[in-house]
Amino acid sequence: MSAEAIAATEGWFQRRGVPHFIQNYNAREDILTRAMPFLVLALLLEAFLFVNPSLPWWVNVLVVGFVLLLIPGIWAGLNFLRGRRLLALPQRVGWVEVAVYLVLPGALAATLDLNWTHLFSLMFFNAVILAVIFAVVSYGLLPILGWAGLLLVRNVRDVAGLFARALPLLLLFVTFLFITEEVWRVAGGLEDALLGLLVGLFVVVTGAFLVSRLPGEIGELETFDSSQRVEGLVRGTPAEELAMDARALRLDAPLSRRQWLNAGLVVLFSLTLQVAFVSVVLGAFFVAFGVIAMDEALVRDWIGQEPQVLLSIDDGTGTVLTLAHVKVAVFLTAFSAFYFTVSIVTNADYRAQFFEDVVRDLRQALAVRTVYVSATEQDAATEVEVAAGR
């Protein structure tokens, strides 16, 4: 089996945001090594936290310069001890590198100002950064966002068409709500924090609905009924060569928990990005509709207080954009986004035009994984046979 084709397939997994489809994908050799440049950059930026306004400028320059030189110096020292090029990226990241990242800034800060609380606060801060970068790199969140963005651009016409079809149904409910005094009195008069909590509730409920649908959606895509189906899906990918060389394809290779989570994130991020696009369009529509239909006097009567004017259009009609307009628009947009999300997942017409694009690309990734798993298992079996023959 071609080692180049296997490596190219693994690179394809990385670019498509499903790195956990790679066999033996682990933290020390695959995740932290790729995260190390970001962690070093974070350390270099933290050097400027040592600036003390009460000290002369030249002292601050010396301190920051010392820290900026110390970090690459430690990196080079570790490489020297392990017999690698001084500035080479590590092939494996262990506890030593992680401990240096977590402890070094806090220890330096505590030593310079003799305040050891800085040690623990910076350790906690760096631990949070490490956890975020680890999650982003581990599950390929940046490639997922890039792929989802390309999918949105590619299908923006279909999304706009779907939006046009869904808009009349939304307006059937929302128009009556928008011109109802009670909605303006409730939503327009809400404090910012309460409005944020209300919108957050819609977001949580929408997310919970999507997550509850993922097991069924991915479960239907996880296995394939024929080799011909798999071979058709992998055409044009690096796995096409592997499919031609494979003696047999393992069509029932189950996803591990991390692989399932990685696949679920692909679907979740893609849907979230496209629903966010539709929500922005809806929000703009609601704001424009409110500015045209509700003048300042009407808004004042409905919310029961003087509205906060954000923008006044001096055209003699009293047209204004108030904070109440924005709050009501945000509230109705959150409600509409939830309705729209449920529709695109459960309604057959919407699903065929919108959701199937996401599912189709994930199905291709799962087909590539099927070929890749079959190829790597055959390689392992061949190595065992060769070893036994010796």
PDB file of N, CA and C in Angstrom, residues 149-197:
ATOM      1  N   GLY A 149     -17.330  27.801   6.090  1.00  0.00           N
ATOM      2  CA  GLY A 149     -17.434  29.075   5.386  1.00  0.00           C
ATOM      3  C   GLY A 149     -17.468  28.893   3.883  1.00  0.00           C
ATOM      4  N   LEU A 150     -16.620  28.003   3.358  1.00  0.00           N
ATOM      5  CA  LEU A 150     -16.642  27.721   1.917  1.00  0.00           C
ATOM      6  C   LEU A 150     -17.971  27.107   1.503  1.00  0.00           C
ATOM      7  N   LEU A 151     -18.514  26.238   2.359  1.00  0.00           N
ATOM      8  CA  LEU A 151     -19.819  25.637   2.065  1.00  0.00           C
ATOM      9  C   LEU A 151     -20.899  26.705   2.023  1.00  0.00           C
ATOM     10  N   LEU A 152     -20.827  27.670   2.944  1.00  0.00           N
ATOM     11  CA  LEU A 152     -21.813  28.753   2.954  1.00  0.00           C
ATOM     12  C   LEU A 152     -21.705  29.597   1.698  1.00  0.00           C
ATOM     13  N   VAL A 153     -20.466  29.950   1.305  1.00  0.00           N
ATOM     14  CA  VAL A 153     -20.275  30.750   0.085  1.00  0.00           C
ATOM     15  C   VAL A 153     -20.750  29.978  -1.136  1.00  0.00           C
ATOM     16  N   ARG A 154     -20.440  28.681  -1.179  1.00  0.00           N
ATOM     17  CA  ARG A 154     -20.821  27.856  -2.318  1.00  0.00           C
ATOM     18  C   ARG A 154     -22.330  27.732  -2.444  1.00  0.00           C
ATOM     19  N   ASN A 155     -23.015  27.715  -1.301  1.00  0.00           N
ATOM     20  CA  ASN A 155     -24.460  27.476  -1.316  1.00  0.00           C
ATOM     21  C   ASN A 155     -25.260  28.700  -0.911  1.00  0.00           C
ATOM     22  N   VAL A 156     -24.643  29.891  -1.000  1.00  0.00           N
ATOM     23  CA  VAL A 156     -25.346  31.073  -0.530  1.00  0.00           C
ATOM     24  C   VAL A 156     -26.627  31.309  -1.312  1.00  0.00           C
ATOM     25  N   ARG A 157     -26.632  30.956  -2.590  1.00  0.00           N
ATOM     26  CA  ARG A 157     -27.859  31.123  -3.372  1.00  0.00           C
ATOM     27  C   ARG A 157     -28.956  30.202  -2.863  1.00  0.00           C
ATOM     28  N   ASP A 158     -28.586  28.944  -2.537  1.00  0.00           N
ATOM     29  CA  ASP A 158     -29.582  28.012  -2.014  1.00  0.00           C
ATOM     30  C   ASP A 158     -30.075  28.449  -0.644  1.00  0.00           C
ATOM     31  N   VAL A 159     -29.148  28.957   0.181  1.00  0.00           N
ATOM     32  CA  VAL A 159     -29.549  29.440   1.501  1.00  0.00           C
ATOM     33  C   VAL A 159     -30.494  30.623   1.371  1.00  0.00           C
ATOM     34  N   ALA A 160     -30.172  31.534   0.446  1.00  0.00           N
ATOM     35  CA  ALA A 160     -31.047  32.690   0.224  1.00  0.00           C
ATOM     36  C   ALA A 160     -32.416  32.240  -0.286  1.00  0.00           C
ATOM     37  N   GLY A 161     -32.422  31.251  -1.170  1.00  0.00           N
ATOM     38  CA  GLY A 161     -33.699  30.734  -1.669  1.00  0.00           C
ATOM     39  C   GLY A 161     -34.504  30.071  -0.577  1.00  0.00           C
ATOM     40  N   LEU A 162     -33.804  29.303   0.274  1.00  0.00           N
ATOM     41  CA  LEU A 162     -34.486  28.672   1.392  1.00  0.00           C
ATOM     42  C   LEU A 162     -35.020  29.711   2.359  1.00  0.00           C
ATOM     43  N   PHE A 163     -34.233  30.758   2.577  1.00  0.00           N
ATOM     44  CA  PHE A 163     -34.675  31.849   3.431  1.00  0.00           C
ATOM     45  C   PHE A 163     -35.936  32.498   2.874  1.00  0.00           C
ATOM     46  N   ALA A 164     -35.970  32.689   1.548  1.00  0.00           N
ATOM     47  CA  ALA A 164     -37.136  33.306   0.914  1.00  0.00           C
ATOM     48  C   ALA A 164     -38.373  32.435   1.080  1.00  0.00           C
ATOM     49  N   ARG A 165     -38.161  31.105   1.075  1.00  0.00           N
ATOM     50  CA  ARG A 165     -39.296  30.204   1.252  1.00  0.00           C
ATOM     51  C   ARG A 165     -39.760  30.177   2.705  1.00  0.00           C
ATOM     52  N   ALA A 166     -38.785  30.276   3.620  1.00  0.00           N
ATOM     53  CA  ALA A 166     -39.141  30.207   5.039  1.00  0.00           C
ATOM     54  C   ALA A 166     -39.688  31.524   5.558  1.00  0.00           C
ATOM     55  N   LEU A 167     -39.277  32.644   4.929  1.00  0.00           N
ATOM     56  CA  LEU A 167     -39.662  33.955   5.421  1.00  0.00           C
ATOM     57  C   LEU A 167     -41.166  34.162   5.523  1.00  0.00           C
ATOM     58  N   PRO A 168     -41.977  33.771   4.526  1.00  0.00           N
ATOM     59  CA  PRO A 168     -43.423  33.962   4.688  1.00  0.00           C
ATOM     60  C   PRO A 168     -43.987  33.249   5.906  1.00  0.00           C
ATOM     61  N   LEU A 169     -43.483  32.033   6.192  1.00  0.00           N
ATOM     62  CA  LEU A 169     -43.965  31.322   7.367  1.00  0.00           C
ATOM     63  C   LEU A 169     -43.544  32.028   8.646  1.00  0.00           C
ATOM     64  N   LEU A 170     -42.316  32.538   8.637  1.00  0.00           N
ATOM     65  CA  LEU A 170     -41.864  33.286   9.801  1.00  0.00           C
ATOM     66  C   LEU A 170     -42.685  34.559   9.988  1.00  0.00           C
ATOM     67  N   LEU A 171     -42.934  35.256   8.873  1.00  0.00           N
ATOM     68  CA  LEU A 171     -43.693  36.498   8.970  1.00  0.00           C
ATOM     69  C   LEU A 171     -45.116  36.262   9.455  1.00  0.00           C
ATOM     70  N   LEU A 172     -45.656  35.092   9.153  1.00  0.00           N
ATOM     71  CA  LEU A 172     -47.004  34.772   9.608  1.00  0.00           C
ATOM     72  C   LEU A 172     -47.090  34.877  11.122  1.00  0.00           C
ATOM     73  N   PHE A 173     -46.019  34.449  11.803  1.00  0.00           N
ATOM     74  CA  PHE A 173     -45.996  34.540  13.256  1.00  0.00           C
ATOM     75  C   PHE A 173     -45.407  35.862  13.725  1.00  0.00           C
ATOM     76  N   VAL A 174     -44.314  36.268  13.097  1.00  0.00           N
ATOM     77  CA  VAL A 174     -43.516  37.358  13.636  1.00  0.00           C
ATOM     78  C   VAL A 174     -44.135  38.726  13.384  1.00  0.00           C
ATOM     79  N   THR A 175     -44.787  38.912  12.236  1.00  0.00           N
ATOM     80  CA  THR A 175     -45.361  40.223  11.939  1.00  0.00           C
ATOM     81  C   THR A 175     -46.376  40.626  12.994  1.00  0.00           C
ATOM     82  N   PHE A 176     -47.211  39.691  13.399  1.00  0.00           N
ATOM     83  CA  PHE A 176     -48.210  40.005  14.421  1.00  0.00           C
ATOM     84  C   PHE A 176     -47.543  40.276  15.764  1.00  0.00           C
ATOM     85  N   LEU A 177     -46.453  39.540  16.036  1.00  0.00           N
ATOM     86  CA  LEU A 177     -45.725  39.803  17.270  1.00  0.00           C
ATOM     87  C   LEU A 177     -45.050  41.169  17.231  1.00  0.00           C
ATOM     88  N   PHE A 178     -44.525  41.527  16.056  1.00  0.00           N
ATOM     89  CA  PHE A 178     -43.757  42.755  15.937  1.00  0.00           C
ATOM     90  C   PHE A 178     -44.630  43.988  16.108  1.00  0.00           C
ATOM     91  N   ILE A 179     -45.874  43.897  15.749  1.00  0.00           N
ATOM     92  CA  ILE A 179     -46.754  45.053  15.869  1.00  0.00           C
ATOM     93  C   ILE A 179     -47.658  44.945  17.091  1.00  0.00           C
ATOM     94  N   THR A 180     -47.237  44.130  18.050  1.00  0.00           N
ATOM     95  CA  THR A 180     -47.998  43.959  19.281  1.00  0.00           C
ATOM     96  C   THR A 180     -47.349  44.756  20.405  1.00  0.00           C
ATOM     97  N   GLU A 181     -48.153  45.562  21.086  1.00  0.00           N
ATOM     98  CA  GLU A 181     -47.617  46.415  22.143  1.00  0.00           C
ATOM     99  C   GLU A 181     -46.979  45.601  23.258  1.00  0.00           C
ATOM    100  N   GLU A 182     -47.559  44.456  23.589  1.00  0.00           N
ATOM    101  CA  GLU A 182     -47.043  43.650  24.686  1.00  0.00           C
ATOM    102  C   GLU A 182     -45.606  43.178  24.410  1.00  0.00           C
ATOM    103  N   VAL A 183     -45.324  42.821  23.150  1.00  0.00           N
ATOM    104  CA  VAL A 183     -43.973  42.375  22.807  1.00  0.00           C
ATOM    105  C   VAL A 183     -42.987  43.515  22.986  1.00  0.00           C
ATOM    106  N   TRP A 184     -43.355  44.715  22.540  1.00  0.00           N
ATOM    107  CA  TRP A 184     -42.468  45.860  22.691  1.00  0.00           C
ATOM    108  C   TRP A 184     -42.296  46.226  24.162  1.00  0.00           C
ATOM    109  N   ARG A 185     -43.372  46.114  24.941  1.00  0.00           N
ATOM    110  CA  ARG A 185     -43.269  46.464  26.355  1.00  0.00           C
ATOM    111  C   ARG A 185     -42.354  45.476  27.091  1.00  0.00           C
ATOM    112  N   VAL A 186     -42.430  44.195  26.698  1.00  0.00           N
ATOM    113  CA  VAL A 186     -41.614  43.175  27.355  1.00  0.00           C
ATOM    114  C   VAL A 186     -40.183  43.204  26.824  1.00  0.00           C
ATOM    115  N   ALA A 187     -40.022  43.005  25.508  1.00  0.00           N
ATOM    116  CA  ALA A 187     -38.682  42.899  24.922  1.00  0.00           C
ATOM    117  C   ALA A 187     -37.975  44.244  24.869  1.00  0.00           C
ATOM    118  N   GLY A 188     -38.711  45.316  24.491  1.00  0.00           N
ATOM    119  CA  GLY A 188     -38.085  46.622  24.369  1.00  0.00           C
ATOM    120  C   GLY A 188     -37.668  47.219  25.686  1.00  0.00           C
ATOM    121  N   GLY A 189     -38.331  46.809  26.764  1.00  0.00           N
ATOM    122  CA  GLY A 189     -37.995  47.346  28.073  1.00  0.00           C
ATOM    123  C   GLY A 189     -37.074  46.475  28.888  1.00  0.00           C
ATOM    124  N   LEU A 190     -36.623  45.365  28.336  1.00  0.00           N
ATOM    125  CA  LEU A 190     -35.749  44.467  29.078  1.00  0.00           C
ATOM    126  C   LEU A 190     -34.379  45.096  29.311  1.00  0.00           C
ATOM    127  N   GLU A 191     -33.810  44.816  30.471  1.00  0.00           N
ATOM    128  CA  GLU A 191     -32.428  45.193  30.711  1.00  0.00           C
ATOM    129  C   GLU A 191     -31.518  44.375  29.792  1.00  0.00           C
ATOM    130  N   ASP A 192     -30.351  44.918  29.500  1.00  0.00           N
ATOM    131  CA  ASP A 192     -29.438  44.239  28.578  1.00  0.00           C
ATOM    132  C   ASP A 192     -29.089  42.836  29.064  1.00  0.00           C
ATOM    133  N   ALA A 193     -28.853  42.695  30.371  1.00  0.00           N
ATOM    134  CA  ALA A 193     -28.472  41.393  30.909  1.00  0.00           C
ATOM    135  C   ALA A 193     -29.603  40.382  30.767  1.00  0.00           C
ATOM    136  N   LEU A 194     -30.841  40.819  31.042  1.00  0.00           N
ATOM    137  CA  LEU A 194     -31.981  39.912  30.924  1.00  0.00           C
ATOM    138  C   LEU A 194     -32.234  39.527  29.469  1.00  0.00           C
ATOM    139  N   LEU A 195     -32.066  40.491  28.550  1.00  0.00           N
ATOM    140  CA  LEU A 195     -32.220  40.169  27.133  1.00  0.00           C
ATOM    141  C   LEU A 195     -31.147  39.165  26.708  1.00  0.00           C
ATOM    142  N   GLY A 196     -29.925  39.357  27.209  1.00  0.00           N
ATOM    143  CA  GLY A 196     -28.866  38.407  26.900  1.00  0.00           C
ATOM    144  C   GLY A 196     -29.182  37.017  27.416  1.00  0.00           C
ATOM    145  N   LEU A 197     -29.742  36.928  28.631  1.00  0.00           N
ATOM    146  CA  LEU A 197     -30.126  35.627  29.174  1.00  0.00           C
ATOM    147  C   LEU A 197     -31.231  34.985  28.353  1.00  0.00           C
TER     148      LEU A 197
END
